[in-house]
Amino acid sequence: MRLVKVNYLYLFILISFCLVYLHFLRFSSYQTQTLLISDLLTNQYRLSKQDIENKLSNYPSLTVSLIPIQSLKARYYFNQGEMIKAHNSLDIGLKDNPYMVYSHYLKARIYLSENRILKSLEYLRQGFAISKNAPYLSSLYFALLSQLNLTNELVMIFPELQESEDSDIWKFYYLSLKNSAGVDVKFLKSVVNTASINLGISEQEFIHNSEN
C-alpha cells in the first residue's frame, strides 16, 4: 500500500513538472509570437537567423491567430534566401493548419521566385478555394492567370466574387481581366457594374480608382 502511495506521488510530481514546463513553453512562445505577427503586419524581419533557429519552439504549433509557427519561420527563411528550409517549414505549417490561406500564399510566392509558375498557381488555387477574401493572395492569383492567358479560368471566378465588398479584390480582378486576351467587352462591363454596386460607388469612380 505504501509503495502504491509513493508511486502515485512520483506520478503526480512528474505530471506537475510536465504541466509547468508546457506552460513555460507556451508563455515563451506567446512573447515571441507578438514580434512574429507584428513583423508580418508591418513587413519587417526583426528576428535574426539565430533567433529563428533557437527561440521558436514547436509548441504550441499555432499562433493565437491560428497562423502556424512554422509558416512564420518560413517567411524569415525566404527573406534570407534559405529556400529549402522555407519549403520544409511551410510543409509542416500546412499540416499544422491546412486551412490557413497565408501558408498557401507564401508557398506560391516561393515557387514563383524559383520560376516554378505552375506549382505557384497550384497553391494559389488551393488558397483561393479556402477563402475568396484574402486580397494578398487573390491579387497574385488573378495576375498570374492573366499573365498565363488563362482567361477562361479568370472569367469563371466571377460568380465567386459577386458578394465581395473588398475594393482591392475588385480592383485586381478588373485589371487582370482588362489585361487578358479575349475578354468580352460586355462581360468586363458586367464586372464593373457589379463591383461598383457592391462598393457603393459609380462605375466611373470604380474605373478611375482601379486604374490610378
Short mmCIF file of C-alpha atoms in Angstrom, two decimals:
data_model
loop_
_atom_site.label_atom_id
_atom_site.label_comp_id
_atom_site.label_asym_id
_atom_site.label_seq_id
_atom_site.Cartn_x
_atom_site.Cartn_y
_atom_site.Cartn_z
CA MET A 1 0.00 0.00 0.00
CA ARG A 2 2.82 2.38 0.88
CA LEU A 3 4.59 1.54 -2.39
CA VAL A 4 1.44 2.42 -4.32
CA LYS A 5 1.19 5.77 -2.50
CA VAL A 6 4.85 6.54 -3.30
CA ASN A 7 4.28 5.68 -6.98
CA TYR A 8 1.26 7.97 -7.09
CA LEU A 9 3.34 10.73 -5.51
CA TYR A 10 6.08 10.36 -8.14
CA LEU A 11 3.46 10.30 -10.89
CA PHE A 12 1.87 13.46 -9.51
CA ILE A 13 5.25 15.21 -9.36
CA LEU A 14 6.07 14.13 -12.92
CA ILE A 15 2.74 15.34 -14.29
CA SER A 16 3.08 18.63 -12.41
CA PHE A 17 6.57 19.13 -13.80
CA CYS A 18 5.35 18.45 -17.36
CA LEU A 19 2.48 20.91 -16.97
CA VAL A 20 4.80 23.61 -15.63
CA TYR A 21 7.23 23.01 -18.50
CA LEU A 22 4.48 23.18 -21.12
CA HIS A 23 3.16 26.36 -19.55
CA PHE A 24 6.65 27.85 -19.72
CA LEU A 25 6.96 26.92 -23.41
CA ARG A 26 3.56 28.43 -24.15
CA PHE A 27 4.39 31.65 -22.28
CA SER A 28 7.76 31.98 -24.06
CA SER A 29 6.09 31.26 -27.40
CA TYR A 30 3.43 33.94 -26.86
CA GLN A 31 6.13 36.52 -26.22
CA THR A 32 7.87 35.65 -29.49
CA GLN A 33 4.55 35.40 -31.34
CA THR A 34 3.87 39.06 -30.64
CA LEU A 35 7.01 40.01 -32.54
CA LEU A 36 6.37 37.49 -35.32
CA ILE A 37 2.86 38.75 -36.02
CA SER A 38 3.95 42.39 -35.69
CA ASP A 39 6.71 41.77 -38.26
CA LEU A 40 4.20 40.13 -40.59
CA LEU A 41 1.75 43.04 -40.35
CA THR A 42 4.45 45.68 -40.83
CA ASN A 43 6.55 43.72 -43.35
CA GLN A 44 9.62 43.66 -41.11
CA TYR A 45 12.19 40.99 -40.20
CA ARG A 46 13.47 41.82 -36.74
CA LEU A 47 14.38 38.31 -35.65
CA SER A 48 17.86 37.12 -36.56
CA LYS A 49 18.67 33.78 -38.14
CA GLN A 50 19.86 32.57 -34.72
CA ASP A 51 16.59 33.67 -33.10
CA ILE A 52 14.58 31.75 -35.70
CA GLU A 53 16.61 28.61 -35.10
CA ASN A 54 16.75 28.75 -31.30
CA LYS A 55 13.89 30.83 -29.89
CA LEU A 56 10.93 29.35 -31.73
CA SER A 57 9.77 26.09 -30.16
CA ASN A 58 7.41 23.64 -31.84
CA TYR A 59 4.89 24.03 -29.01
CA PRO A 60 2.34 25.38 -29.47
CA SER A 61 2.29 24.77 -33.23
CA LEU A 62 -0.15 27.63 -33.94
CA THR A 63 -0.10 31.30 -33.01
CA VAL A 64 -3.07 32.95 -31.30
CA SER A 65 -4.23 34.00 -34.81
CA LEU A 66 -4.01 30.34 -35.94
CA ILE A 67 -1.10 31.00 -38.32
CA PRO A 68 1.32 28.08 -37.95
CA ILE A 69 4.60 28.99 -36.26
CA GLN A 70 6.42 27.07 -38.99
CA SER A 71 4.79 29.21 -41.69
CA LEU A 72 6.05 32.36 -40.00
CA LYS A 73 9.51 30.80 -39.71
CA ALA A 74 9.34 30.10 -43.45
CA ARG A 75 8.78 33.82 -44.08
CA TYR A 76 12.16 34.60 -42.50
CA TYR A 77 13.91 31.75 -44.29
CA PHE A 78 12.50 33.00 -47.59
CA ASN A 79 13.75 36.50 -46.86
CA GLN A 80 17.19 35.06 -46.05
CA GLY A 81 17.28 33.03 -49.28
CA GLU A 82 17.07 29.72 -47.41
CA MET A 83 14.66 28.14 -49.87
CA ILE A 84 14.94 24.52 -48.72
CA LYS A 85 14.30 25.49 -45.11
CA ALA A 86 11.43 27.73 -46.20
CA HIS A 87 9.78 24.90 -48.14
CA ASN A 88 10.28 22.41 -45.31
CA SER A 89 8.85 24.78 -42.69
CA LEU A 90 5.83 25.53 -44.88
CA ASP A 91 5.20 21.82 -45.45
CA ILE A 92 4.96 21.42 -41.68
CA GLY A 93 2.86 24.58 -41.35
CA LEU A 94 0.38 23.32 -43.96
CA LYS A 95 -0.01 20.11 -41.96
CA ASP A 96 -0.49 22.03 -38.71
CA ASN A 97 -3.27 24.13 -40.28
CA PRO A 98 -4.15 23.27 -43.90
CA TYR A 99 -6.84 25.98 -43.94
CA MET A 100 -4.55 28.96 -43.38
CA VAL A 101 -4.52 30.97 -46.61
CA TYR A 102 -1.25 32.72 -45.75
CA SER A 103 0.67 29.44 -45.87
CA HIS A 104 -0.58 28.74 -49.40
CA TYR A 105 0.23 32.31 -50.43
CA LEU A 106 3.80 32.13 -49.14
CA LYS A 107 4.34 28.72 -50.74
CA ALA A 108 3.14 30.20 -54.05
CA ARG A 109 5.49 33.17 -53.72
CA ILE A 110 8.47 30.94 -53.07
CA TYR A 111 7.68 28.79 -56.10
CA LEU A 112 7.22 31.94 -58.17
CA SER A 113 10.64 33.22 -57.10
CA GLU A 114 12.06 29.89 -58.31
CA ASN A 115 10.25 30.37 -61.64
CA ARG A 116 8.11 27.30 -60.95
CA ILE A 117 4.99 29.05 -62.15
CA LEU A 118 2.64 26.09 -62.41
CA LYS A 119 3.48 24.96 -58.85
CA SER A 120 2.86 28.53 -57.69
CA LEU A 121 -0.51 28.54 -59.44
CA GLU A 122 -1.43 25.24 -57.77
CA TYR A 123 -1.05 26.75 -54.29
CA LEU A 124 -2.83 29.95 -55.29
CA ARG A 125 -5.79 27.89 -56.46
CA GLN A 126 -5.82 25.99 -53.18
CA GLY A 127 -5.67 29.19 -51.14
CA PHE A 128 -8.40 30.86 -53.17
CA ALA A 129 -10.63 27.80 -52.72
CA ILE A 130 -10.26 28.23 -48.96
CA SER A 131 -11.05 31.95 -48.92
CA LYS A 132 -12.09 34.45 -51.57
CA ASN A 133 -11.46 37.35 -49.16
CA ALA A 134 -7.66 37.48 -48.99
CA PRO A 135 -6.57 40.32 -51.31
CA TYR A 136 -2.86 39.50 -50.95
CA LEU A 137 -3.46 36.03 -52.41
CA SER A 138 -6.26 36.91 -54.83
CA SER A 139 -4.27 39.71 -56.47
CA LEU A 140 -1.36 37.36 -57.19
CA TYR A 141 -3.73 34.63 -58.38
CA PHE A 142 -5.58 36.95 -60.78
CA ALA A 143 -2.34 38.46 -62.12
CA LEU A 144 -0.82 35.05 -62.76
CA LEU A 145 -3.91 33.84 -64.60
CA SER A 146 -3.77 36.94 -66.76
CA GLN A 147 -0.05 36.51 -67.40
CA LEU A 148 -0.56 32.88 -68.45
CA ASN A 149 -3.55 33.83 -70.63
CA LEU A 150 -5.83 31.53 -68.62
CA THR A 151 -8.71 33.84 -69.45
CA ASN A 152 -11.41 31.21 -69.12
CA GLU A 153 -10.39 30.39 -65.54
CA LEU A 154 -10.26 34.09 -64.72
CA VAL A 155 -13.76 34.59 -66.11
CA MET A 156 -15.12 31.54 -64.27
CA ILE A 157 -14.08 33.11 -60.95
CA PHE A 158 -16.60 35.93 -61.32
CA PRO A 159 -19.62 34.18 -59.69
CA GLU A 160 -17.49 33.51 -56.60
CA LEU A 161 -16.74 37.21 -56.23
CA GLN A 162 -20.21 38.63 -56.68
CA GLU A 163 -20.80 39.08 -52.93
CA SER A 164 -17.39 40.62 -52.26
CA GLU A 165 -17.19 44.15 -50.86
CA ASP A 166 -13.39 44.32 -50.89
CA SER A 167 -12.18 47.14 -53.13
CA ASP A 168 -8.71 45.64 -53.62
CA ILE A 169 -10.11 42.31 -54.81
CA TRP A 170 -12.36 44.02 -57.33
CA LYS A 171 -9.54 46.30 -58.47
CA PHE A 172 -7.10 43.46 -59.16
CA TYR A 173 -9.78 41.32 -60.75
CA TYR A 174 -10.81 44.12 -63.11
CA LEU A 175 -7.22 44.99 -64.07
CA SER A 176 -6.33 41.33 -64.64
CA LEU A 177 -9.34 40.91 -66.90
CA LYS A 178 -8.57 44.12 -68.75
CA ASN A 179 -5.02 42.93 -69.43
CA SER A 180 -6.13 39.47 -70.56
CA ALA A 181 -6.61 38.48 -74.17
CA GLY A 182 -10.07 37.65 -75.45
CA VAL A 183 -12.19 39.09 -72.65
CA ASP A 184 -15.63 40.06 -73.91
CA VAL A 185 -16.36 43.77 -73.52
CA LYS A 186 -19.88 43.10 -72.26
CA PHE A 187 -18.51 40.78 -69.59
CA LEU A 188 -15.99 43.41 -68.47
CA LYS A 189 -18.81 45.95 -68.22
CA SER A 190 -20.78 43.46 -66.11
CA VAL A 191 -17.82 43.16 -63.73
CA VAL A 192 -17.54 46.94 -63.45
CA ASN A 193 -21.28 47.20 -62.77
CA THR A 194 -21.24 44.54 -60.06
CA ALA A 195 -18.13 45.96 -58.40
CA SER A 196 -19.49 49.49 -58.33
CA ILE A 197 -22.80 48.33 -56.81
CA ASN A 198 -21.03 46.26 -54.13
CA LEU A 199 -18.67 49.11 -53.28
CA GLY A 200 -21.38 51.76 -53.35
CA ILE A 201 -19.68 53.95 -55.94
CA SER A 202 -20.33 54.87 -59.57
CA GLU A 203 -18.90 52.83 -62.41
CA GLN A 204 -16.75 55.78 -63.49
CA GLU A 205 -15.35 56.16 -59.98
CA PHE A 206 -14.55 52.46 -59.77
CA ILE A 207 -12.68 52.53 -63.08
CA HIS A 208 -10.79 55.68 -62.05
CA ASN A 209 -9.82 54.25 -58.66
CA SER A 210 -8.69 50.97 -60.21
CA GLU A 211 -6.61 52.47 -62.99
CA ASN A 212 -4.92 55.20 -60.95
#
